[in-house]
Amino acid sequence: MRFILVSCCLLGACTAPPVDDWVSIDRGIYGALRTYCDTAFCGGDDVLDHAKVLVEDGAMAQTLATTTSDGDGYYEVALEPGDYAICMDGTSCGSFSVAVDTLVRLDFEAGPGGGRWIPVGTAPRIAE
């Protein structure tokens, strides 16, 4: 079974979760939290569900917001324009900026030695 799953992923048949379809905020930050695996022995990638995410001011002097990822590893935080830092459980932090009416997507990958924030992109929010 694991061979079939690995084969499907290597052939491109595995799909990423529709994170961009889940956004319910007009501006701020959102993304997916997951683990990554770079060997055949660890069973593949997995979501980080119910993980705590902290948003701090740009100087990392004050926590401005906290949220917890859902069962799919999805998180989002509505924010005013400005410079911020984001941390997983108080460690593995990354910096980002929110412009006027803009959404920032940062995904997190946890793995051996900690984790990393991966900028996926920014986009102006289109009024529906």
Backbone as ProteinMPNN parsed JSONL, in Angstrom:
{"seq_chain_A": "MRFILVSCCLLGACTAPPVDDWVSIDRGIYGALRTYCDTAFCGGDDVLDHAKVLVEDGAMAQTLATTTSDGDGYYEVALEPGDYAICMDGTSCGSFSVAVDTLVRLDFEAGPGGGRWIPVGTAPRIAE", "coords_chain_A": {"N_chain_A": [[0.816, -1.193, 0.0], [1.911, 1.266, 0.848], [3.835, 1.569, -1.114], [2.264, 2.004, -3.374], [1.074, 4.466, -2.724], [3.359, 6.126, -2.514], [4.267, 5.869, -5.139], [2.144, 7.065, -6.547], [2.369, 9.708, -5.631], [4.91, 10.375, -6.591], [4.417, 10.324, -9.277], [2.851, 12.502, -9.562], [0.188, 12.398, -8.883], [-0.794, 12.915, -6.384], [-2.549, 15.371, -4.565], [-2.388, 18.735, -3.448], [-3.817, 20.241, -0.518], [-6.762, 22.293, -0.904], [-5.973, 25.038, -0.093], [-6.126, 27.795, -0.778], [-8.788, 28.051, -1.392], [-10.063, 28.017, 1.034], [-9.909, 30.417, 2.371], [-11.152, 32.951, 4.469], [-10.828, 35.552, 5.194], [-10.236, 39.098, 4.634], [-7.823, 40.444, 4.606], [-4.487, 39.795, 5.679], [-2.82, 36.928, 7.022], [-2.398, 33.533, 5.943], [-2.342, 29.935, 5.616], [-0.884, 26.612, 5.235], [-0.013, 24.05, 7.487], [2.39, 21.592, 7.834], [4.162, 18.444, 8.075], [7.272, 17.331, 6.733], [8.856, 14.841, 4.767], [11.811, 13.294, 3.896], [12.742, 10.802, 3.309], [12.286, 7.326, 2.461], [11.354, 5.943, 4.595], [9.73, 7.19, 6.471], [7.013, 7.464, 6.065], [5.726, 9.513, 4.614], [4.339, 12.816, 3.902], [2.476, 14.855, 6.256], [-0.302, 16.527, 7.771], [-0.166, 19.248, 10.127], [-2.221, 19.268, 12.462], [-4.265, 21.14, 14.712], [-2.257, 22.772, 15.766], [-0.462, 25.326, 17.449], [-0.198, 28.696, 16.471], [1.603, 31.685, 16.5], [1.345, 35.195, 16.113], [3.408, 37.925, 15.966], [4.516, 41.303, 16.71], [6.634, 43.168, 14.424], [9.137, 43.501, 15.66], [9.211, 41.431, 17.35], [8.442, 41.761, 19.983], [5.991, 41.653, 21.16], [3.167, 39.554, 21.416], [0.62, 39.487, 19.139], [-1.522, 38.067, 18.111], [-3.005, 34.828, 18.345], [-3.568, 31.597, 17.015], [-5.036, 28.433, 16.172], [-4.326, 25.7, 14.148], [-6.624, 24.014, 11.952], [-8.226, 20.77, 11.503], [-7.179, 20.097, 9.041], [-4.739, 21.254, 8.985], [-4.841, 23.913, 8.342], [-4.571, 27.458, 8.755], [-5.447, 30.857, 9.625], [-5.155, 34.403, 9.986], [-6.556, 37.486, 10.504], [-5.213, 40.64, 9.755], [-4.046, 44.008, 10.198], [-2.429, 46.293, 7.868], [1.136, 46.067, 7.943], [4.305, 45.192, 9.526], [5.304, 41.964, 10.546], [5.948, 39.038, 12.612], [5.865, 35.494, 12.498], [5.293, 32.54, 14.329], [5.75, 29.083, 15.062], [4.433, 27.444, 17.712], [5.952, 29.104, 19.388], [8.555, 28.88, 18.489], [10.726, 28.518, 15.612], [10.454, 30.852, 13.737], [9.322, 33.325, 11.341], [9.491, 36.218, 9.193], [7.185, 38.654, 7.871], [5.233, 40.858, 5.768], [2.22, 42.739, 5.617], [0.35, 44.273, 3.211], [-1.938, 46.934, 2.253], [-5.196, 45.699, 1.986], [-4.332, 43.079, 1.274], [-3.542, 39.634, 1.009], [-1.402, 37.309, 2.549], [0.307, 34.367, 1.973], [1.793, 31.94, 3.862], [3.277, 28.931, 4.228], [4.035, 26.245, 6.477], [6.603, 23.939, 7.101], [7.403, 21.281, 9.02], [10.113, 19.404, 10.212], [12.993, 17.244, 10.419], [15.23, 18.71, 12.688], [13.728, 20.989, 13.213], [11.838, 23.425, 11.654], [10.461, 25.229, 8.815], [9.323, 28.322, 7.419], [7.564, 28.872, 4.494], [7.32, 31.086, 1.926], [4.537, 31.446, -0.053], [3.145, 33.236, -1.539], [1.682, 36.491, -2.301], [-1.396, 38.238, -2.553], [-3.766, 40.529, -3.86], [-6.873, 40.982, -2.274], [-9.821, 40.071, -3.796], [-12.851, 41.652, -4.142], [-15.976, 40.145, -3.636]], "CA_chain_A": [[0.0, 0.0, 0.0], [2.783, 2.436, 0.906], [4.465, 1.676, -2.421], [1.283, 2.611, -4.281], [0.95, 5.873, -2.355], [4.594, 6.798, -2.92], [4.276, 5.897, -6.601], [1.177, 8.074, -6.976], [2.922, 11.024, -5.357], [6.022, 10.604, -7.502], [3.866, 10.543, -10.606], [2.093, 13.739, -9.572], [-1.235, 12.16, -8.671], [-1.2, 13.444, -5.087], [-2.933, 16.765, -4.692], [-2.257, 19.561, -2.256], [-5.13, 20.684, -0.059], [-7.193, 23.532, -1.57], [-5.818, 26.075, 0.924], [-6.594, 29.092, -1.26], [-10.255, 28.031, -1.41], [-10.572, 28.064, 2.403], [-9.689, 31.742, 2.959], [-12.368, 33.668, 4.847], [-10.442, 36.888, 5.647], [-9.979, 40.044, 3.55], [-6.399, 40.783, 4.622], [-3.786, 39.107, 6.749], [-1.966, 35.796, 6.68], [-3.022, 32.207, 5.988], [-1.495, 28.909, 5.027], [-0.997, 25.218, 5.637], [1.058, 23.553, 8.343], [2.562, 20.159, 7.613], [5.492, 17.878, 8.236], [7.797, 16.821, 5.477], [9.643, 13.621, 4.895], [12.704, 13.172, 2.754], [13.214, 9.431, 3.166], [11.216, 6.37, 2.184], [11.019, 5.212, 5.816], [8.944, 7.947, 7.459], [5.577, 7.376, 5.837], [5.175, 10.599, 3.816], [3.976, 14.093, 4.51], [1.267, 14.836, 7.063], [-0.694, 17.859, 8.229], [-0.015, 19.574, 11.549], [-3.53, 19.733, 12.915], [-4.404, 21.659, 16.075], [-0.975, 23.341, 16.167], [-0.565, 26.728, 17.84], [0.538, 29.665, 15.663], [1.666, 33.004, 17.129], [1.714, 36.343, 15.285], [4.012, 38.941, 16.815], [4.912, 42.513, 16.001], [7.855, 42.985, 13.651], [10.304, 43.427, 16.543], [8.998, 40.248, 18.182], [8.362, 42.203, 21.37], [4.637, 41.461, 21.681], [2.279, 38.657, 20.682], [-0.573, 40.226, 18.721], [-2.618, 37.137, 17.842], [-2.718, 33.398, 18.336], [-4.604, 30.779, 16.402], [-4.735, 27.01, 16.135], [-4.685, 25.127, 12.85], [-7.756, 23.087, 12.003], [-7.904, 19.369, 11.253], [-6.456, 19.984, 7.777], [-3.502, 22.015, 9.1], [-5.077, 25.269, 7.827], [-4.679, 28.555, 9.719], [-5.541, 32.2, 9.072], [-5.247, 35.484, 10.965], [-6.808, 38.799, 9.912], [-4.254, 41.615, 10.276], [-3.925, 45.314, 9.569], [-1.15, 46.425, 7.188], [2.285, 46.248, 8.815], [5.353, 44.176, 9.554], [4.996, 40.983, 11.572], [6.669, 37.77, 12.69], [4.975, 34.363, 12.771], [6.046, 31.462, 14.973], [5.077, 27.829, 15.405], [4.632, 27.07, 19.114], [6.961, 29.954, 20.002], [9.866, 28.68, 17.857], [10.664, 28.477, 14.149], [9.785, 32.092, 13.357], [9.595, 33.949, 10.053], [8.99, 37.587, 9.076], [6.358, 38.947, 6.701], [4.548, 42.152, 5.768], [0.882, 42.773, 5.038], [0.024, 45.559, 2.585], [-3.362, 47.264, 2.273], [-6.078, 44.751, 1.292], [-3.527, 42.0, 0.699], [-3.402, 38.368, 1.723], [-0.082, 36.701, 2.48], [0.277, 32.934, 2.268], [3.025, 31.327, 4.345], [3.099, 27.553, 4.675], [5.083, 25.8, 7.39], [6.984, 22.538, 7.006], [8.187, 20.804, 10.162], [10.872, 18.21, 9.885], [14.193, 17.063, 11.229], [15.931, 19.949, 12.995], [12.829, 22.134, 13.405], [10.904, 23.658, 10.573], [10.696, 26.452, 8.051], [8.192, 29.014, 6.809], [7.765, 28.943, 3.053], [6.435, 32.057, 1.289], [3.867, 30.926, -1.24], [2.788, 34.396, -2.355], [0.756, 37.505, -1.81], [-2.398, 38.56, -3.57], [-4.82, 41.448, -3.406], [-8.155, 40.311, -2.067], [-10.807, 40.526, -4.765], [-14.195, 41.737, -3.559], [-16.94, 39.256, -4.32]], "C_chain_A": [[0.863, 1.262, 0.0], [3.464, 2.651, -0.445], [3.526, 2.36, -3.414], [1.152, 4.094, -3.996], [2.172, 6.658, -2.786], [4.652, 6.915, -4.434], [3.322, 6.959, -7.13], [1.745, 9.469, -6.783], [4.069, 11.346, -6.307], [5.544, 10.878, -8.915], [2.99, 11.792, -10.679], [0.611, 13.563, -9.312], [-1.716, 12.666, -7.317], [-1.53, 14.919, -5.244], [-2.75, 17.477, -3.368], [-3.65, 19.978, -1.803], [-5.478, 22.03, -0.695], [-7.148, 24.732, -0.619], [-6.385, 27.409, 0.461], [-8.121, 29.173, -1.304], [-10.856, 28.204, -0.019], [-10.511, 29.451, 3.031], [-11.014, 32.436, 3.245], [-12.071, 35.075, 5.358], [-10.16, 37.775, 4.435], [-8.521, 40.471, 3.465], [-5.764, 40.094, 5.816], [-2.946, 37.978, 6.209], [-2.745, 34.487, 6.791], [-2.044, 31.201, 5.411], [-1.772, 27.528, 5.581], [0.221, 24.836, 6.464], [1.172, 22.053, 8.118], [3.99, 19.733, 7.933], [5.992, 17.488, 6.856], [8.725, 15.655, 5.757], [10.525, 13.509, 3.667], [13.341, 11.784, 2.636], [12.019, 8.511, 2.926], [10.706, 5.696, 3.454], [10.074, 5.95, 6.757], [7.47, 8.055, 7.13], [4.957, 8.55, 5.096], [4.826, 11.836, 4.611], [2.668, 13.958, 5.283], [0.947, 16.257, 7.487], [-0.385, 18.013, 9.713], [-1.345, 20.146, 12.007], [-3.466, 20.153, 14.377], [-3.068, 22.157, 16.632], [-1.142, 24.836, 16.439], [0.357, 27.595, 16.984], [0.455, 31.015, 16.362], [2.024, 34.045, 16.083], [2.188, 37.431, 16.219], [4.297, 40.19, 16.004], [6.266, 42.289, 15.341], [9.118, 42.863, 14.486], [10.271, 42.204, 17.448], [9.0, 40.584, 19.676], [7.004, 41.903, 21.991], [3.854, 40.495, 20.792], [0.985, 39.401, 20.396], [-1.772, 39.319, 18.492], [-2.107, 35.709, 17.976], [-3.875, 32.698, 17.64], [-4.135, 29.336, 16.447], [-5.173, 26.479, 14.779], [-5.847, 24.149, 13.008], [-7.289, 21.664, 11.698], [-7.166, 19.108, 9.952], [-5.126, 20.727, 7.803], [-3.621, 23.439, 8.605], [-5.157, 26.273, 8.968], [-4.885, 29.858, 8.96], [-5.684, 33.197, 10.207], [-5.473, 36.783, 10.203], [-5.888, 39.816, 10.579], [-4.364, 42.929, 9.516], [-2.593, 45.358, 8.817], [-0.02, 46.682, 8.186], [3.273, 45.117, 8.686], [5.142, 43.272, 10.761], [6.021, 39.848, 11.572], [5.641, 36.691, 13.0], [5.817, 33.218, 13.298], [5.154, 30.249, 15.198], [5.418, 27.498, 16.85], [5.77, 27.846, 19.772], [8.365, 29.779, 19.457], [9.68, 28.72, 16.353], [9.876, 29.673, 13.609], [10.202, 32.565, 11.968], [8.974, 35.332, 10.026], [8.147, 37.732, 7.821], [5.738, 40.319, 6.866], [3.195, 42.0, 5.106], [0.665, 44.178, 4.485], [-1.491, 45.766, 2.648], [-4.137, 46.261, 1.415], [-5.327, 43.617, 0.589], [-3.522, 40.788, 1.62], [-2.002, 37.816, 1.494], [-0.239, 35.219, 2.814], [1.68, 32.471, 2.646], [2.681, 29.931, 4.827], [4.271, 27.185, 5.576], [5.321, 24.319, 7.175], [7.871, 22.2, 8.192], [8.901, 19.54, 9.75], [12.073, 18.085, 10.791], [14.906, 18.409, 11.446], [15.038, 21.156, 13.152], [11.845, 22.264, 12.272], [11.238, 24.947, 9.859], [9.394, 26.996, 7.498], [8.512, 29.2, 5.333], [6.798, 29.97, 2.463], [5.85, 31.488, 0.007], [3.452, 32.085, -2.147], [1.906, 35.377, -1.624], [-0.221, 37.803, -2.93], [-3.367, 39.581, -3.013], [-6.121, 40.671, -3.292], [-9.163, 40.909, -3.034], [-12.18, 40.511, -4.123], [-15.147, 40.87, -4.364], [-18.291, 39.912, -4.411]], "O_chain_A": [[0.596, 2.207, -0.742], [3.649, 3.791, -0.872], [3.957, 3.201, -4.203], [1.12, 4.901, -4.925], [2.044, 7.739, -3.362], [5.046, 7.956, -4.959], [3.662, 7.679, -8.068], [1.621, 10.321, -7.664], [4.182, 12.478, -6.777], [6.205, 11.593, -9.667], [2.447, 12.108, -11.737], [-0.157, 14.505, -9.506], [-2.919, 12.829, -7.114], [-0.853, 15.633, -5.984], [-2.934, 16.891, -2.301], [-4.568, 20.059, -2.619], [-4.584, 22.821, -0.994], [-8.173, 25.367, -0.371], [-7.061, 28.089, 1.234], [-8.68, 30.269, -1.258], [-12.043, 28.509, 0.1], [-11.023, 29.639, 4.135], [-11.89, 32.504, 2.383], [-12.961, 35.732, 5.899], [-9.879, 37.276, 3.345], [-8.032, 40.82, 2.39], [-6.416, 39.842, 6.829], [-2.424, 38.044, 5.096], [-3.638, 34.353, 7.627], [-1.044, 31.569, 4.795], [-2.751, 27.301, 6.293], [1.343, 25.25, 6.172], [0.181, 21.327, 8.198], [4.896, 20.559, 8.045], [5.204, 17.336, 5.922], [9.29, 15.52, 6.843], [10.05, 13.614, 2.536], [14.35, 11.611, 1.953], [10.874, 8.893, 3.168], [9.727, 4.952, 3.401], [9.652, 5.375, 7.76], [6.734, 8.701, 7.876], [3.735, 8.582, 4.956], [4.995, 11.89, 5.829], [1.858, 13.072, 5.01], [1.84, 17.101, 7.554], [-0.348, 17.034, 10.458], [-1.569, 21.355, 11.949], [-2.71, 19.592, 15.169], [-2.78, 21.99, 17.817], [-1.882, 25.522, 15.734], [1.531, 27.279, 16.795], [-0.625, 31.445, 16.769], [2.905, 33.815, 15.255], [1.479, 37.822, 17.147], [4.321, 40.156, 14.774], [6.965, 41.328, 15.663], [10.07, 42.199, 14.076], [11.2, 41.972, 18.221], [9.481, 39.815, 20.509], [6.873, 41.896, 23.215], [3.878, 40.608, 19.567], [0.33, 39.89, 21.316], [-2.914, 39.747, 18.659], [-0.93, 35.427, 17.749], [-5.015, 33.16, 17.68], [-2.969, 29.059, 16.727], [-6.274, 26.78, 14.318], [-6.024, 23.539, 14.062], [-6.089, 21.397, 11.644], [-6.592, 18.036, 9.764], [-4.453, 20.83, 6.778], [-2.607, 24.121, 8.458], [-5.732, 25.987, 10.017], [-4.538, 29.954, 7.783], [-6.255, 32.89, 11.253], [-4.667, 37.144, 9.346], [-5.786, 39.861, 11.805], [-4.73, 42.954, 8.341], [-1.71, 44.547, 9.095], [-0.194, 47.422, 9.154], [3.119, 44.213, 7.865], [4.842, 43.742, 11.858], [6.839, 39.72, 10.661], [4.655, 36.95, 13.689], [6.908, 32.947, 12.794], [3.964, 30.375, 15.486], [6.588, 27.292, 17.174], [6.476, 27.305, 20.622], [9.286, 30.458, 19.911], [8.566, 28.939, 15.877], [8.771, 29.518, 13.09], [11.29, 32.248, 11.487], [8.023, 35.595, 10.763], [8.359, 37.03, 6.832], [5.717, 40.877, 7.963], [3.036, 41.234, 4.156], [0.785, 45.161, 5.216], [-2.229, 44.868, 3.052], [-3.78, 46.007, 0.264], [-5.647, 43.249, -0.541], [-3.501, 40.912, 2.845], [-1.484, 37.853, 0.378], [-0.85, 34.865, 3.823], [2.624, 32.592, 1.865], [1.874, 29.772, 5.742], [5.361, 27.743, 5.453], [4.378, 23.534, 7.079], [8.956, 22.761, 8.351], [8.354, 18.707, 9.027], [12.154, 18.755, 11.821], [15.151, 19.148, 10.493], [15.549, 22.274, 13.22], [11.107, 21.329, 11.963], [12.164, 25.667, 10.235], [8.482, 26.244, 7.154], [9.606, 29.636, 4.975], [5.586, 29.758, 2.491], [6.58, 31.098, -0.904], [3.41, 31.94, -3.369], [1.45, 35.141, -0.505], [0.095, 37.638, -4.108], [-3.749, 39.518, -1.844], [-6.421, 39.81, -4.118], [-9.336, 42.127, -3.079], [-12.624, 39.481, -3.617], [-15.127, 40.861, -5.595], [-19.228, 39.323, -4.95]]}, "name": "protein", "num_of_chains": 1, "seq": "MRFILVSCCLLGACTAPPVDDWVSIDRGIYGALRTYCDTAFCGGDDVLDHAKVLVEDGAMAQTLATTTSDGDGYYEVALEPGDYAICMDGTSCGSFSVAVDTLVRLDFEAGPGGGRWIPVGTAPRIAE"}
